[in-house]
Coordinates of C-alpha atoms and ligand atoms in Angstrom, one line a residue:
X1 CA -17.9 9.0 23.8
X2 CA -16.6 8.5 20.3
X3 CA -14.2 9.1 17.6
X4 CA -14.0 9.2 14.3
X5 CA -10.9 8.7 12.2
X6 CA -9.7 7.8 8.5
X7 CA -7.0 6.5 6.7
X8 CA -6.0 6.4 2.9
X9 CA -5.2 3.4 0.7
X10 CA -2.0 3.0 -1.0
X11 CA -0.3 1.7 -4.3
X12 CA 3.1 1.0 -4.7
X13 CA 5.1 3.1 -7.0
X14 CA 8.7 0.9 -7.6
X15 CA 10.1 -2.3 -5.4
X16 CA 7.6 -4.4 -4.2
X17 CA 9.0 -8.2 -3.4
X18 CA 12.5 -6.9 -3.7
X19 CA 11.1 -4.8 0.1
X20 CA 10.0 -8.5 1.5
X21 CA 13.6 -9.4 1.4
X22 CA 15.0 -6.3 3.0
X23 CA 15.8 -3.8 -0.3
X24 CA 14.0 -0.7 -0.3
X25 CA 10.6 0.1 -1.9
X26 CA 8.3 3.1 -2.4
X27 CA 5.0 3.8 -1.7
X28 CA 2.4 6.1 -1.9
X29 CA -0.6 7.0 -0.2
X30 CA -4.2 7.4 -2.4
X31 CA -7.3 9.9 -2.1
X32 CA -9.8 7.2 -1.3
X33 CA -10.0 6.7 2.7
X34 CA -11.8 4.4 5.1
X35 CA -13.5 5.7 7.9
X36 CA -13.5 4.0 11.2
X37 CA -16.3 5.6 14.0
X38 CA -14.6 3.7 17.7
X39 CA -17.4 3.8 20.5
X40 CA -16.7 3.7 24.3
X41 CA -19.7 1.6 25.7
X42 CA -20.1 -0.2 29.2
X43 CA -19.5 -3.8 27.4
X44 CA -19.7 -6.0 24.9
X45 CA -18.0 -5.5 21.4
X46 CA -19.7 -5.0 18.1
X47 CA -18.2 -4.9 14.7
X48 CA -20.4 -3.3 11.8
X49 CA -17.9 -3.6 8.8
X50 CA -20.4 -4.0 5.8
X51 CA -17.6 -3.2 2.7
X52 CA -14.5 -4.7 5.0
X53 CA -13.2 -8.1 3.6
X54 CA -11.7 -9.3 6.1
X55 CA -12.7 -8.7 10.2
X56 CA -9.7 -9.7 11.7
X57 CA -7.6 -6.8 11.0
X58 CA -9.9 -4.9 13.2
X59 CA -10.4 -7.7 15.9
X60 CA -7.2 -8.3 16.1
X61 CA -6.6 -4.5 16.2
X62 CA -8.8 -4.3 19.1
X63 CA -7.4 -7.2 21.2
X64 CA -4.0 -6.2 20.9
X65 CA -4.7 -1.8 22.4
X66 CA -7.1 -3.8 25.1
X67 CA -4.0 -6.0 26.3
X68 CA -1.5 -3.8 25.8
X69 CA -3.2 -1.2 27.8
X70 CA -5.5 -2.3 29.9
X71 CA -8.8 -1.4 28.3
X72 CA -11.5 -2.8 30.2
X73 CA -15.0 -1.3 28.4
X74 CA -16.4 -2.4 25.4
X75 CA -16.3 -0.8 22.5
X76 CA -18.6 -0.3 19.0
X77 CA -16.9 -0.4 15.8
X78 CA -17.7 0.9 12.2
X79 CA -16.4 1.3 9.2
X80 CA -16.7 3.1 5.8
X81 CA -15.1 2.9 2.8
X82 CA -14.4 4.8 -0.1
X83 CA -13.1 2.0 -2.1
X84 CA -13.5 -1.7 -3.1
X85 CA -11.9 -4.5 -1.4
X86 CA -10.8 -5.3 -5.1
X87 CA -8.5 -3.1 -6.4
X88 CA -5.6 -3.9 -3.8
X89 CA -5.2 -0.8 -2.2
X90 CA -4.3 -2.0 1.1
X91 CA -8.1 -1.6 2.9
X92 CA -6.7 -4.1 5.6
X93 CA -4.2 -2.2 6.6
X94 CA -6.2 1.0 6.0
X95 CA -8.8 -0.3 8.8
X96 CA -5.9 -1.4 10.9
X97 CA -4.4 2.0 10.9
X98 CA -7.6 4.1 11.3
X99 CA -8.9 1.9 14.0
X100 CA -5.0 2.1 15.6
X101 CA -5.5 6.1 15.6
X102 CA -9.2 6.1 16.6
X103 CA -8.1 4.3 19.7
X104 CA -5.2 6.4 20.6
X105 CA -7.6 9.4 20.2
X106 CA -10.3 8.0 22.4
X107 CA -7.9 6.4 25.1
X108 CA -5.9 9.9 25.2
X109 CA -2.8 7.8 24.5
X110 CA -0.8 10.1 22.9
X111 CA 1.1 7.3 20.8
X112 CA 3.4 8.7 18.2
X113 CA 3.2 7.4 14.6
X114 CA 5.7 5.6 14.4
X115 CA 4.6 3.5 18.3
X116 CA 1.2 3.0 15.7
X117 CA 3.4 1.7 13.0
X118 CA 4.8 -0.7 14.7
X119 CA 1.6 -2.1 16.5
X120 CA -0.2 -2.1 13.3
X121 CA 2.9 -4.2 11.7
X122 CA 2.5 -6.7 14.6
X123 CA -1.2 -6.8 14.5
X124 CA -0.8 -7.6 10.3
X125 CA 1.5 -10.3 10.9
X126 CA -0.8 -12.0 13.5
X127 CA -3.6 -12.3 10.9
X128 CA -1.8 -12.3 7.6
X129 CA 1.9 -14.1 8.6
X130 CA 3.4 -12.5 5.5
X131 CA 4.3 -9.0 4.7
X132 CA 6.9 -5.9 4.8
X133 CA 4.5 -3.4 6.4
X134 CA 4.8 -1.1 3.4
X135 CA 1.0 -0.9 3.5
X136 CA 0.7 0.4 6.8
X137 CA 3.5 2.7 6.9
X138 CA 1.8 4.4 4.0
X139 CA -1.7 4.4 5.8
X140 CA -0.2 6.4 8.7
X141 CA 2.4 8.4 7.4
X142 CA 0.5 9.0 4.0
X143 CA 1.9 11.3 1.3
X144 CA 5.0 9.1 -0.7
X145 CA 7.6 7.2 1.5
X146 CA 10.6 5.2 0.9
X147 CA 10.3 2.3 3.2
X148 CA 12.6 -1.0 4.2
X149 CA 11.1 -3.5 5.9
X150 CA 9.1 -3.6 9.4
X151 CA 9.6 0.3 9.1
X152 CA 13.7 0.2 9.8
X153 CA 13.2 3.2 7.4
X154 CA 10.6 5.4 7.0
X155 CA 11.4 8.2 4.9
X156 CA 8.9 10.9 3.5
X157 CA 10.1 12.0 0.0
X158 CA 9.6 15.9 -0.5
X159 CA 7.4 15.6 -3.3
X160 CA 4.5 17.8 -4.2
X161 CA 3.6 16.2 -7.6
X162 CA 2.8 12.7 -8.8
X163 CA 0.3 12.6 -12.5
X164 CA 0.1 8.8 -12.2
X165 CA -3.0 7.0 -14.2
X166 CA -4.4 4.2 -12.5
X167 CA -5.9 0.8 -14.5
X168 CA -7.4 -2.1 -12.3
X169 CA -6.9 -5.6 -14.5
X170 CA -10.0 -6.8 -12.9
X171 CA -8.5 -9.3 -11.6
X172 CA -8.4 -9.6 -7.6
X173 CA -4.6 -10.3 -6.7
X174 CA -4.0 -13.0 -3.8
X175 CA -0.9 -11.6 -2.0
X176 CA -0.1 -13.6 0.6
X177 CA -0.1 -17.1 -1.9
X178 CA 2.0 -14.8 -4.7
X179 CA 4.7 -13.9 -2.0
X180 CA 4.4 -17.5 -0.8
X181 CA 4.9 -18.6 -4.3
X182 CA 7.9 -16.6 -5.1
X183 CA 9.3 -17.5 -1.9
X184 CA 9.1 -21.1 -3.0
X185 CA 10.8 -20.0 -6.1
X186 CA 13.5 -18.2 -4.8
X187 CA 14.3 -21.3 -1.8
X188 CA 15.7 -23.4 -5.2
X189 CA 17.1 -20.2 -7.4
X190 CA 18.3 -17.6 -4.5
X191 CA 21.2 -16.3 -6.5
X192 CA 19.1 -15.8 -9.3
X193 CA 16.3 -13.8 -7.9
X194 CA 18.4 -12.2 -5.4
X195 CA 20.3 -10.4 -8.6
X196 CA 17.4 -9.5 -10.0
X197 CA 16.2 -7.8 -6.4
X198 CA 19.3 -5.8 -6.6
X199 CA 18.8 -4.4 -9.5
X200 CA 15.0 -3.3 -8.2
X201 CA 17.1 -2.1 -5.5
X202 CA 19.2 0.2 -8.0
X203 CA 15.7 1.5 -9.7
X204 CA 14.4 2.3 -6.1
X205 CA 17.4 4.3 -5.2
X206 CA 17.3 5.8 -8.7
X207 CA 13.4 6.7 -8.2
X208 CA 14.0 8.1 -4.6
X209 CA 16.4 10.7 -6.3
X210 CA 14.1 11.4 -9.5
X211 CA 11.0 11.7 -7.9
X212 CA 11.9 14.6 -5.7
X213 CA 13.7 16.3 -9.2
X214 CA 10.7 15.9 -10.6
X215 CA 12.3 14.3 -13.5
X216 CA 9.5 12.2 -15.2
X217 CA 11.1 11.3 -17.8
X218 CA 13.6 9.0 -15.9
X219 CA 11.1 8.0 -13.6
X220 CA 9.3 6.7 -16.8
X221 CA 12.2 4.5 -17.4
X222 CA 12.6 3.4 -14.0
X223 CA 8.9 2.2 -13.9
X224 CA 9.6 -0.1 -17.2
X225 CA 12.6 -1.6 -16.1
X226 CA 11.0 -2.4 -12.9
X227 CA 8.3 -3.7 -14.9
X228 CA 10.5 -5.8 -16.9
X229 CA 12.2 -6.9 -13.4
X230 CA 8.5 -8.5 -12.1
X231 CA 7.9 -10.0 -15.4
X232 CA 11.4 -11.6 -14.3
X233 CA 9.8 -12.8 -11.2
X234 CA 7.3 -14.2 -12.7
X235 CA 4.4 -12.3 -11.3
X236 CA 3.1 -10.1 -14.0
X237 CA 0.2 -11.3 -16.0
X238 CA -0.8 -10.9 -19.5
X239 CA -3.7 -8.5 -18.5
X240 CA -1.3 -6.2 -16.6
X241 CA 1.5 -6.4 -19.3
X242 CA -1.2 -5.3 -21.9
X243 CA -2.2 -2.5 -20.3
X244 CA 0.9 -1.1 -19.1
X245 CA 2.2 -1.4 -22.9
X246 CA -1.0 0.5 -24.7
X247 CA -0.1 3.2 -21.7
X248 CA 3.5 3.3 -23.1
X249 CA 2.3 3.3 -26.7
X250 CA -0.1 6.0 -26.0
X251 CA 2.8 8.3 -25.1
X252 CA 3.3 7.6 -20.9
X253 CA 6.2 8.2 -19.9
X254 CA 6.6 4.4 -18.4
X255 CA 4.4 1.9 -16.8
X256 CA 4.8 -0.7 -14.1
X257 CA 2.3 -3.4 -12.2
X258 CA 1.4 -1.8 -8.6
X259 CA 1.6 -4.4 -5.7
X260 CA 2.1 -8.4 -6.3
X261 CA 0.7 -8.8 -9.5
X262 CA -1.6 -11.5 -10.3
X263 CA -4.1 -8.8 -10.5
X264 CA -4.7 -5.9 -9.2
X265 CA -3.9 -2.2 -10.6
X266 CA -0.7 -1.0 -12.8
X267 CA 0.2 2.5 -12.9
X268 CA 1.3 4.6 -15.8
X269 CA 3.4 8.0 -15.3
X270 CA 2.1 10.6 -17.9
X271 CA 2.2 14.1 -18.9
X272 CA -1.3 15.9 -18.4
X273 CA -1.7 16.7 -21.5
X274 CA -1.9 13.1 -22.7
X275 CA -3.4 12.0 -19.3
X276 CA -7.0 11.2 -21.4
X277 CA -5.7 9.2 -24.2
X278 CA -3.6 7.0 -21.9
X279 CA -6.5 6.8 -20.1
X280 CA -8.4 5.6 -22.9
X281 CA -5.5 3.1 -24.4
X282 CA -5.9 1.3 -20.9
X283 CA -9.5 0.6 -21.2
X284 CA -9.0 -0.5 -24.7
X285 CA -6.8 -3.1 -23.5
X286 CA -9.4 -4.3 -21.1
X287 CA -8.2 -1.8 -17.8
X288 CA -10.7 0.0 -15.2
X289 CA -9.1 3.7 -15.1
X290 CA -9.7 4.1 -11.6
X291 CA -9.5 8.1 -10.3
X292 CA -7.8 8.1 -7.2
X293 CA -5.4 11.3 -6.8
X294 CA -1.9 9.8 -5.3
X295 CA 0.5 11.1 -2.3
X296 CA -2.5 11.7 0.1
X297 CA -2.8 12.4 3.6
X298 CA -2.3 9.7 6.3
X299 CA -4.7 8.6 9.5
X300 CA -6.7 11.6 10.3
X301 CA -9.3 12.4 13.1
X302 CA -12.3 13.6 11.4
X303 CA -14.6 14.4 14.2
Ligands
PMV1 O1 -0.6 -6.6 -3.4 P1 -0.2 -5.4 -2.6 O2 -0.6 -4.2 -3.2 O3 -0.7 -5.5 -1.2 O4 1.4 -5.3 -2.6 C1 2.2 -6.4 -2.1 C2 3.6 -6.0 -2.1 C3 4.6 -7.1 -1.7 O5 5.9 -6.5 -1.8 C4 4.6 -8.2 -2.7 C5 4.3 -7.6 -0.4 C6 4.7 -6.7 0.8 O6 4.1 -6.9 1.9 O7 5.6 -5.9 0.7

């Protein structure tokens, strides 16, 4: 017997850091999915993960639903995915959450959402020790969600409308050793940096409002400041400050760096009818447009 089941990548649209210190962020889900196919067999366990970076998210998702429930067959695992490993969108948690909902599926658990949430924000600390979960909330619930911490708020915004553009740096961010970084930063400064997550906090509440108003304009502005807010920190790079000012200069309404920085993709909020010459400012300044549609479904069963 076997099941087949996918979930969607994410990107963060305003208050990442400021969310790994309790303040609010939001995130939403993208169009590009990985598949998981799980495989009731007699024994053993087999992993065939070609475009998956990192094994343990699945191992470890495997071990902990075999614990906590019992499981005594084996089981075949693999995976497919839509997108690269490089561009940050979360394809750990991704696999985590797919092979989370494959399980429940083939097991006839019945687990709710929010029961796979909080075994897939578990199962990420194990392997990665660092982390606010944002990713897997968004794999699961999908669509655009204001999120605290280890899911003490998961909120689905009413949304139905997102024109982001999407530029990877080409740069592949290091998360875990950014938010290890800034944490070091913030043990000698905490006043400092804890005023400047307040006023993320502000933007994020600001956003929340906006977003669901539809009011792009503002949420142009908010993506800026919060821009301006990780420069702050100290975790934009040139690369990503480049882009997201040639997005601003061709006429977007605002652009921010997506995720830790370092690396990775930034996001520009634009108008459609200026979508293409954005597009094309970002790849003068060095970008990858990258066409993934935003506030997508969350873990499916395919088959
Ligand atoms: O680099 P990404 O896209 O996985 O985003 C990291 C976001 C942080 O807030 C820096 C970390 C976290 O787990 O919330």
């Amino acid at each position: 017997m076997r099941v087949i089941a996918s979930a969607p990548g994410k990107l963060m649209l305003f208050g990442e850091h400021a969310v790994v210190y309790g303040f609010p962020c939001i995130v939403t889900a993208v169009s590009s999915r990985i598949t998981v196919e799980v495989e009731k067999v007699d024994s053993g366990f087999k992993i065939e993960a070609p475009q998956v970076k990192d094994v343990r998210f699945i191992e470890e998702s495997v071990r902990f639903f075999k614990e906590k429930f019992d499981i005594k067959t084996g089981l075949n695992i693999k995976t497919k995915s839509e997108f690269s490993s490089q561009y940050g969108f979360g394809s750990s948690s991704a696999v985590t959450a797919a092979v989370l909902y494959g399980l429940n599926k083939l097991f006839s658990l019945n687990l709710t959402k929010r029961e796979l949430f909080n075994f897939g924000y578990e199962i990420n600390l194990r392997v990665q020790k660092v982390g606010s979960g944002f990713d897997i909330a968004a794999a699961i619930f999908g669509k655009t969600v204001y999120f605290v911490r280890a899911g003490k708020i998961i909120l689905p915004l009413k949304i139905n409308e997102l024109p982001l553009v999407i530029g990877y740096s080409g740069i592949k961010a290091d998360t875990p050793k950014i938010v290890q970084a800034l944490k070091l930063k913030i043990e000698k400064n905490k006043r400092n940096f804890f005023s400047i997550f307040e006023e993320i906090k502000n933007i994020v509440e600001e956003a929340k409002v906006n977003l669901i108003k539809k009011n792009w304009t503002k949420i142009g502005q908010l993506m800026t400041k919060n821009h301006q807010l990780l420069q702050d920190l100290g975790v934009s790079t040139k690369k990503l400050d480049q882009m997201c000012q040639a997005a601003t200069e061709a006429g977007a309404y605002g652009a921010k760096l997506s995720g830790a920085g370092g690396g990775d993709c930034m996001i520009a909020l634009v108008d459609e009818k200026i979508r293409e010459r954005v597009e094309k400012a970002i790849e003068k300044a060095g970008g990858q447009v990258i066409k993934v549609l935003p506030h997508a479904l969350g873990v499916r069963i395919e088959k």
